Tab-separated table of C-alpha atoms and ligand atoms in Angstrom:
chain	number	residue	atom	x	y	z
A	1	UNK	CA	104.245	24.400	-120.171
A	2	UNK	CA	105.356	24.759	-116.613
A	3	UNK	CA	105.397	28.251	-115.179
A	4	UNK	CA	109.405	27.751	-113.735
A	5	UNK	CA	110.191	27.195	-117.976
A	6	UNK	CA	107.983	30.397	-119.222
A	7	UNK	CA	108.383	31.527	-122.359
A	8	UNK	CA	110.576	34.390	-124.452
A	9	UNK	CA	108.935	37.032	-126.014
A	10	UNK	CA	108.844	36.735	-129.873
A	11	UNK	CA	112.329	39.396	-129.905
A	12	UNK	CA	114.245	37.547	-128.175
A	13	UNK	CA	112.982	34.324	-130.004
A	14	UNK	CA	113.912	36.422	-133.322
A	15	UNK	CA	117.355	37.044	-131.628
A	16	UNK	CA	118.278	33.460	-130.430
A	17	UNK	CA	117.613	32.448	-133.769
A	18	UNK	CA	119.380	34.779	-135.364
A	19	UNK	CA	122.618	34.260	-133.683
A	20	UNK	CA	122.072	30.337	-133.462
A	21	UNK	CA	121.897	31.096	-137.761
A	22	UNK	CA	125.136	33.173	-137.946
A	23	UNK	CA	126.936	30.310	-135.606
A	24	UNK	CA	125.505	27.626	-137.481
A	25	UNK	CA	126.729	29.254	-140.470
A	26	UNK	CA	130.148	29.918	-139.268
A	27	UNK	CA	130.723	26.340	-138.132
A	28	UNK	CA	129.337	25.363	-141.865
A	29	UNK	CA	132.219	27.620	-143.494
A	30	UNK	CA	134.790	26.403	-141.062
A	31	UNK	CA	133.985	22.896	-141.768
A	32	UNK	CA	134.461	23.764	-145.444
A	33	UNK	CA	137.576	25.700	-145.157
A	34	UNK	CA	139.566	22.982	-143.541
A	35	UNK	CA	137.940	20.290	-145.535
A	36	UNK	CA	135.485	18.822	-143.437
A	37	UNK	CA	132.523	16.877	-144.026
A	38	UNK	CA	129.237	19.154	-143.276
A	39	UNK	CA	127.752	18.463	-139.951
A	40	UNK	CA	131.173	17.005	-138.892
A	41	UNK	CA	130.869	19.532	-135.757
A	42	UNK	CA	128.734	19.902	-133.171
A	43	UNK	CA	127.612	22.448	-131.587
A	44	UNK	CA	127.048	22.795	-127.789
A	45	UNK	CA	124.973	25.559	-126.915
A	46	UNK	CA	126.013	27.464	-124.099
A	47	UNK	CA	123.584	28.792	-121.836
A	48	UNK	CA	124.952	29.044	-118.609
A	49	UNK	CA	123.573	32.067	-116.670
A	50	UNK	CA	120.611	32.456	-118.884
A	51	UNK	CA	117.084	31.547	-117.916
A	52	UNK	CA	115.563	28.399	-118.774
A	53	UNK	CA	113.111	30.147	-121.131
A	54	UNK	CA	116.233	30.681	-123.280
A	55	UNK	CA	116.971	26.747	-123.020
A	56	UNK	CA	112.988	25.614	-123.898
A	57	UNK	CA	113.422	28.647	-127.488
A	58	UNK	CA	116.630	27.128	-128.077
A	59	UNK	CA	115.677	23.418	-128.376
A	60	UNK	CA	112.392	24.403	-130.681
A	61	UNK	CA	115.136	25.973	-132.783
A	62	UNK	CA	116.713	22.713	-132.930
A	63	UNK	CA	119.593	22.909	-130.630
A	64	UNK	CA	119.975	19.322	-129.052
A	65	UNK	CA	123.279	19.989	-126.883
A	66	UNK	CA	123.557	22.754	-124.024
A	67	UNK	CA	126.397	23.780	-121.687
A	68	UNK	CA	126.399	24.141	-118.503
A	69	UNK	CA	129.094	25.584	-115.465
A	70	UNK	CA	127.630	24.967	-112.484
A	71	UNK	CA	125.886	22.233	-110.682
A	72	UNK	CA	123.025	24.062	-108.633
A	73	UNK	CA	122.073	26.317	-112.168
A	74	UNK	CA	122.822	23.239	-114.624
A	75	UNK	CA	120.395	20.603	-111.488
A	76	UNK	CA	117.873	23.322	-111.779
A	77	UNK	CA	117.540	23.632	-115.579
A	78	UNK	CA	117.483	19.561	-116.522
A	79	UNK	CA	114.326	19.534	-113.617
A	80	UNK	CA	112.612	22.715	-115.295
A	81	UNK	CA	113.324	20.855	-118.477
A	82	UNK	CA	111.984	17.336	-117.337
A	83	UNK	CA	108.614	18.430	-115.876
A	84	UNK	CA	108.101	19.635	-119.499
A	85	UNK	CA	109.583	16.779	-121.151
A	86	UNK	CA	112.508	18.225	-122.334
A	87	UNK	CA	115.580	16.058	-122.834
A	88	UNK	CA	118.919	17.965	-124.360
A	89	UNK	CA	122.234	16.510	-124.053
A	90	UNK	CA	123.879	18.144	-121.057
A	91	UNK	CA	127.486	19.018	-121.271
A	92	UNK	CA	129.015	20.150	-117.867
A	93	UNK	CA	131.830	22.334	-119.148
A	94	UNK	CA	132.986	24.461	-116.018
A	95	UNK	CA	135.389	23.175	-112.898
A	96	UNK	CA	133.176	20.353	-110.958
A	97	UNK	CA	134.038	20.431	-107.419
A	98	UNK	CA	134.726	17.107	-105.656
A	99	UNK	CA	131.422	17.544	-103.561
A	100	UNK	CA	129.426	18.441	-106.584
A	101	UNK	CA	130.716	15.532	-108.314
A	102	UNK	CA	127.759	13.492	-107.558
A	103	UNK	CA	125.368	15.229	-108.412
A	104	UNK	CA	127.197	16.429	-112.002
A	105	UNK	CA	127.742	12.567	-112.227
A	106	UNK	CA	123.456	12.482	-111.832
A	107	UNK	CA	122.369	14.067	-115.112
A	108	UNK	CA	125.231	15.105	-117.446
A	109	UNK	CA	125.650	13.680	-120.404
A	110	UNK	CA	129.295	14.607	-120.963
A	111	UNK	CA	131.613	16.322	-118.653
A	112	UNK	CA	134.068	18.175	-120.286
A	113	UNK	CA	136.161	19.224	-117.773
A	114	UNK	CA	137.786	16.105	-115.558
A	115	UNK	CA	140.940	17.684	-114.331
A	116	UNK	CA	142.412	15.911	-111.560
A	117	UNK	CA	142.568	12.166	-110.186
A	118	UNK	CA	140.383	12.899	-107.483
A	119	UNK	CA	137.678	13.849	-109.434
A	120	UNK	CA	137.966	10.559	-111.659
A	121	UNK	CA	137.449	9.192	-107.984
A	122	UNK	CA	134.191	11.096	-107.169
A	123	UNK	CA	132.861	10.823	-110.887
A	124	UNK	CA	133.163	7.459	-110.609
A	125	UNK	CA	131.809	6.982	-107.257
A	126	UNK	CA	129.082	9.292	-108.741
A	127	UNK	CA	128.456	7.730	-111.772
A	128	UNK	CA	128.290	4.179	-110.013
A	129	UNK	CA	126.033	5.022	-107.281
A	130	UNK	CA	123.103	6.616	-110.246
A	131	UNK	CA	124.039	3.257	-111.471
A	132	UNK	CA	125.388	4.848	-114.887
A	133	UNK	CA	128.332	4.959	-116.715
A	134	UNK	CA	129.213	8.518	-117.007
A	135	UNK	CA	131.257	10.457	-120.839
A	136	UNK	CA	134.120	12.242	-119.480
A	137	UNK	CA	136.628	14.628	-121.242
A	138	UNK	CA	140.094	15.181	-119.726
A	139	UNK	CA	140.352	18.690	-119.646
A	140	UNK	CA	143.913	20.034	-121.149
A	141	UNK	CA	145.692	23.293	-119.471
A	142	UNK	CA	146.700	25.279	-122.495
A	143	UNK	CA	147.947	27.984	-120.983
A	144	UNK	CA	151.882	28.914	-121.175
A	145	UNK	CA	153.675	27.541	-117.906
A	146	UNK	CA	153.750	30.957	-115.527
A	147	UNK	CA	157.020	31.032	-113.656
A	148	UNK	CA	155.242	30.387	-109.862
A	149	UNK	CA	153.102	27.529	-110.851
A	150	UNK	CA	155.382	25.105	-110.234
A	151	UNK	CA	153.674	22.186	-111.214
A	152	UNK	CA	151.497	24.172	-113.673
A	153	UNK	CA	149.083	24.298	-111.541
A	154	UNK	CA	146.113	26.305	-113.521
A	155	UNK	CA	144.700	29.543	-113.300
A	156	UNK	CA	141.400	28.098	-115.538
A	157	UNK	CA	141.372	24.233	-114.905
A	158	UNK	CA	142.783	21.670	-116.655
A	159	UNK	CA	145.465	19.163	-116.371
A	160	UNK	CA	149.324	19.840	-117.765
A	161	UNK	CA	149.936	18.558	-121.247
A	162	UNK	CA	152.296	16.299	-119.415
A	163	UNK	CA	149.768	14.596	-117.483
A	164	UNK	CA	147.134	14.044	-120.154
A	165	UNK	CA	148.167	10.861	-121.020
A	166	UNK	CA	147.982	9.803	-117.044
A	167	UNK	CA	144.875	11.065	-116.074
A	168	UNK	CA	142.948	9.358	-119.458
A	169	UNK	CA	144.907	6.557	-118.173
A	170	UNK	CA	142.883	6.389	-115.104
A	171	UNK	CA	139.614	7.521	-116.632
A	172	UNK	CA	139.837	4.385	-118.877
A	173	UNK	CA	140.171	2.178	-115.787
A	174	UNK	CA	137.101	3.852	-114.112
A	175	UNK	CA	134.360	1.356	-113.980
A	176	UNK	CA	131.588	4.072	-113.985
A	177	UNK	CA	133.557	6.335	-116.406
A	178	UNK	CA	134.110	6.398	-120.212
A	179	UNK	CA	136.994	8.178	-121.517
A	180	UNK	CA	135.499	10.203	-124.642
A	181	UNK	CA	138.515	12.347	-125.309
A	182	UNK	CA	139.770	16.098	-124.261
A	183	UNK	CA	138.690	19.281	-123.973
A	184	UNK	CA	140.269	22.595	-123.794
A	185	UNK	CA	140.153	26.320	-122.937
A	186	UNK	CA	142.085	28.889	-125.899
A	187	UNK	CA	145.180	30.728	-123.488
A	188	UNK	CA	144.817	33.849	-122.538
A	189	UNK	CA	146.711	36.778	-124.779
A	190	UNK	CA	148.336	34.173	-126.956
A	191	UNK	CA	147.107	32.959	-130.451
A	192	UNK	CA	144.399	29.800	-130.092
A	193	UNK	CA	145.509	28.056	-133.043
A	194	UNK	CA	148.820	26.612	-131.729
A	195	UNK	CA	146.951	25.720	-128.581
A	196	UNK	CA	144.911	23.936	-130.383
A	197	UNK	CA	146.607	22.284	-132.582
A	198	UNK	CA	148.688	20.530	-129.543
A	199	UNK	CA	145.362	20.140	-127.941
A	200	UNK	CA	144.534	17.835	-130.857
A	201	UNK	CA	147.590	15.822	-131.397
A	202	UNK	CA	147.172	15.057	-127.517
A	203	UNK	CA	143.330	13.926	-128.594
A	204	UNK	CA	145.137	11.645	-131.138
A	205	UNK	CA	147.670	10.151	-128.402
A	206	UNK	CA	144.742	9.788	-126.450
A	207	UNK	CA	142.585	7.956	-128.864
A	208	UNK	CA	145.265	5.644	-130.042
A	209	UNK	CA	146.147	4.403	-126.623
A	210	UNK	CA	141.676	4.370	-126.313
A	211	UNK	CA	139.557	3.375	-129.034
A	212	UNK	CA	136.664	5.595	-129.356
A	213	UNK	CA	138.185	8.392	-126.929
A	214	UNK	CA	137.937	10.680	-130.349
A	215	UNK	CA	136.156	14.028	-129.289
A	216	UNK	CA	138.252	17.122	-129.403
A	217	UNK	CA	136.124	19.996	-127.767
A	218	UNK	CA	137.505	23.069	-128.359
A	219	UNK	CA	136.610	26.468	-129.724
A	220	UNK	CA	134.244	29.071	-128.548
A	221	UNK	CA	132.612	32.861	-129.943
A	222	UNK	CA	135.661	34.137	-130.320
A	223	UNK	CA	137.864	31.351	-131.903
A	224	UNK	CA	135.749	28.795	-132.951
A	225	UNK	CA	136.870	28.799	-136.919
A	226	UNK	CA	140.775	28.104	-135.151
A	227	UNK	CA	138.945	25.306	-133.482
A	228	UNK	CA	137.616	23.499	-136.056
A	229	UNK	CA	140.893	24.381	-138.207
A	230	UNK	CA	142.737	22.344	-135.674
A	231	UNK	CA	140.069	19.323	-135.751
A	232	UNK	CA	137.718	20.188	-133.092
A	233	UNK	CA	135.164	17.571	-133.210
A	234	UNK	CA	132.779	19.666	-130.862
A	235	UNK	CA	132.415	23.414	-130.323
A	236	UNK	CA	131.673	25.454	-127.526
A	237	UNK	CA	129.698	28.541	-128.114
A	238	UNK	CA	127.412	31.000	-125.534
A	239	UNK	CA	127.813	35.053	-126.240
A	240	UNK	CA	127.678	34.502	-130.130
A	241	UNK	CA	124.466	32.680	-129.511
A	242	UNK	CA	122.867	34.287	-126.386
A	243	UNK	CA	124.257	37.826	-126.256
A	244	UNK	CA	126.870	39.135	-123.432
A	245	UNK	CA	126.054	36.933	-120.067
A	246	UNK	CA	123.922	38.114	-117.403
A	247	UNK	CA	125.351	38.956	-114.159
A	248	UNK	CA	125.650	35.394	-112.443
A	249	UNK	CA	122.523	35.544	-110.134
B	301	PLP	C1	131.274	29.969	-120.925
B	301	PLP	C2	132.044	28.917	-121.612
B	301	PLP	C3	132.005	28.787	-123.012
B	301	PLP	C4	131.242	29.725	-123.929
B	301	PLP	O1	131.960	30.918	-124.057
B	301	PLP	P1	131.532	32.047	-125.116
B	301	PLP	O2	132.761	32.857	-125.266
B	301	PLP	O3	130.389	32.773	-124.504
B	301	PLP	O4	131.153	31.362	-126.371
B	301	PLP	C5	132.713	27.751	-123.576
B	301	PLP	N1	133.442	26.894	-122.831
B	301	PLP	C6	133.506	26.996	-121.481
B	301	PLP	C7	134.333	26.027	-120.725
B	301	PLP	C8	132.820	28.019	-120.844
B	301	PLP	O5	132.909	28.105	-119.502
């Protein structure tokens, strides 16, 4: 094993899988609650801010999806990863900036979080120059209009509910993009499960004007049986897993 991976000492092994058990479990009774087919979830795992060590106890545990916020972190864990022949699927689920875009484009395996027609742009360009063809999510602003955004412009990413349907629109049409559904972020001091439940029926407008654009990722620690009440195909979850995040280093 490379030094840059290193290892966890058997505690926090015990604790990882501990709270990867508890999730696991919660996603299980979710699943059953609304009537769900076991397993019909999955689980990203993620570990943004935490060190690779985390990442290489994780994926012995079984996880096979991590997330990831930002580029230079995220670039830096899939190399660790590589040189010891670790392969998860990476989901980049934080902003991307336009000049990160190629190098997101490089090694994720789903971005969750495509916001904006110039990032379709630079995904694309991306995603075409590492000669792939790159799963996108459009992500969905699901936080009440505020009075000065105007536009509804977002305090935590995503596109207006009104311009879902547009920006999938020009995913689809993205030769080095596929349009794999949406994504979206609970609102601040308002109850998740209308949000979500919107969030959703957009994911079915979506899919009906796109064959196989079905993923709904929503849901995280705090709101993840909501989620997966409102049809969340994937789930988002980090502190319930990890513990409270490190300061970002
Ligand atoms: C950090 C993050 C998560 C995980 O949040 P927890 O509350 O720690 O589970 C999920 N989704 C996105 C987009 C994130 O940035």
């Amino acid at each position: 094993m490379s030094a840059d991976a290193g290892t966890v000492t058997p505690a926090r092994r015990a604790e990882l899988a501990d709270g990867l058990a508890r999730v696991r479990d919660r996603v299980a009774a979710a699943e059953r609650a609304a009537g769900r087919p076991p397993g019909d979830v999955r689980l990203v795992v993620v570990t943004k801010f935490f060190p690779v060590s985390d990442v290489v106890a994780l994926l012995e545990l079984g996880v096979d999806d991590i997330g990831e916020s930002r580029d230079d972190e995220a670039a830096a864990k899939v190399a660790s990863l590589a040189e010891i022949g670790a392969r998860p699927s990476v989901h980049f689920v934080g902003q991307v900036q336009s000049r990160k875009a190629a190098s997101v484009a490089g090694y994720a395996d789903l971005v969750h979080s495509v916001d904006r027609a110039k990032l379709v742009t630079a995904l694309d360009r991306g995603a075409q120059g590492a000669d792939r063809v790159l799963p996108v999510l459009v992500q969905v602003d699901l936080d009440p209009p505020t009075p000065d955004a105007g536009d509804g412009s977002p305090s935590r990413g995503g596109v207006s509910p009104q311009g879902a349907r547009a920006l999938a629109d020009a995913v689809a049409q993205a030769r080095g993009l596929r349009l794999r559904g949406v994504m979206g972020i609970a609102p601040l001091g308002a109850p998740p499960a209308p949000a979500f439940a919107r969030l959703a029926e957009l994911g079915r407008e979506i899919a009906a004007d796109h064959p196989g654009a079905d993923v709904v990722s929503a849901g995280m620690s705090g709101d993840l049986e909501d989620a997966v009440a409102a049809g969340a195909t994937l789930v988002r979850v980090g502190s319930a897993i990890l513990g409270p995040r490190p300061p970002r280093g």
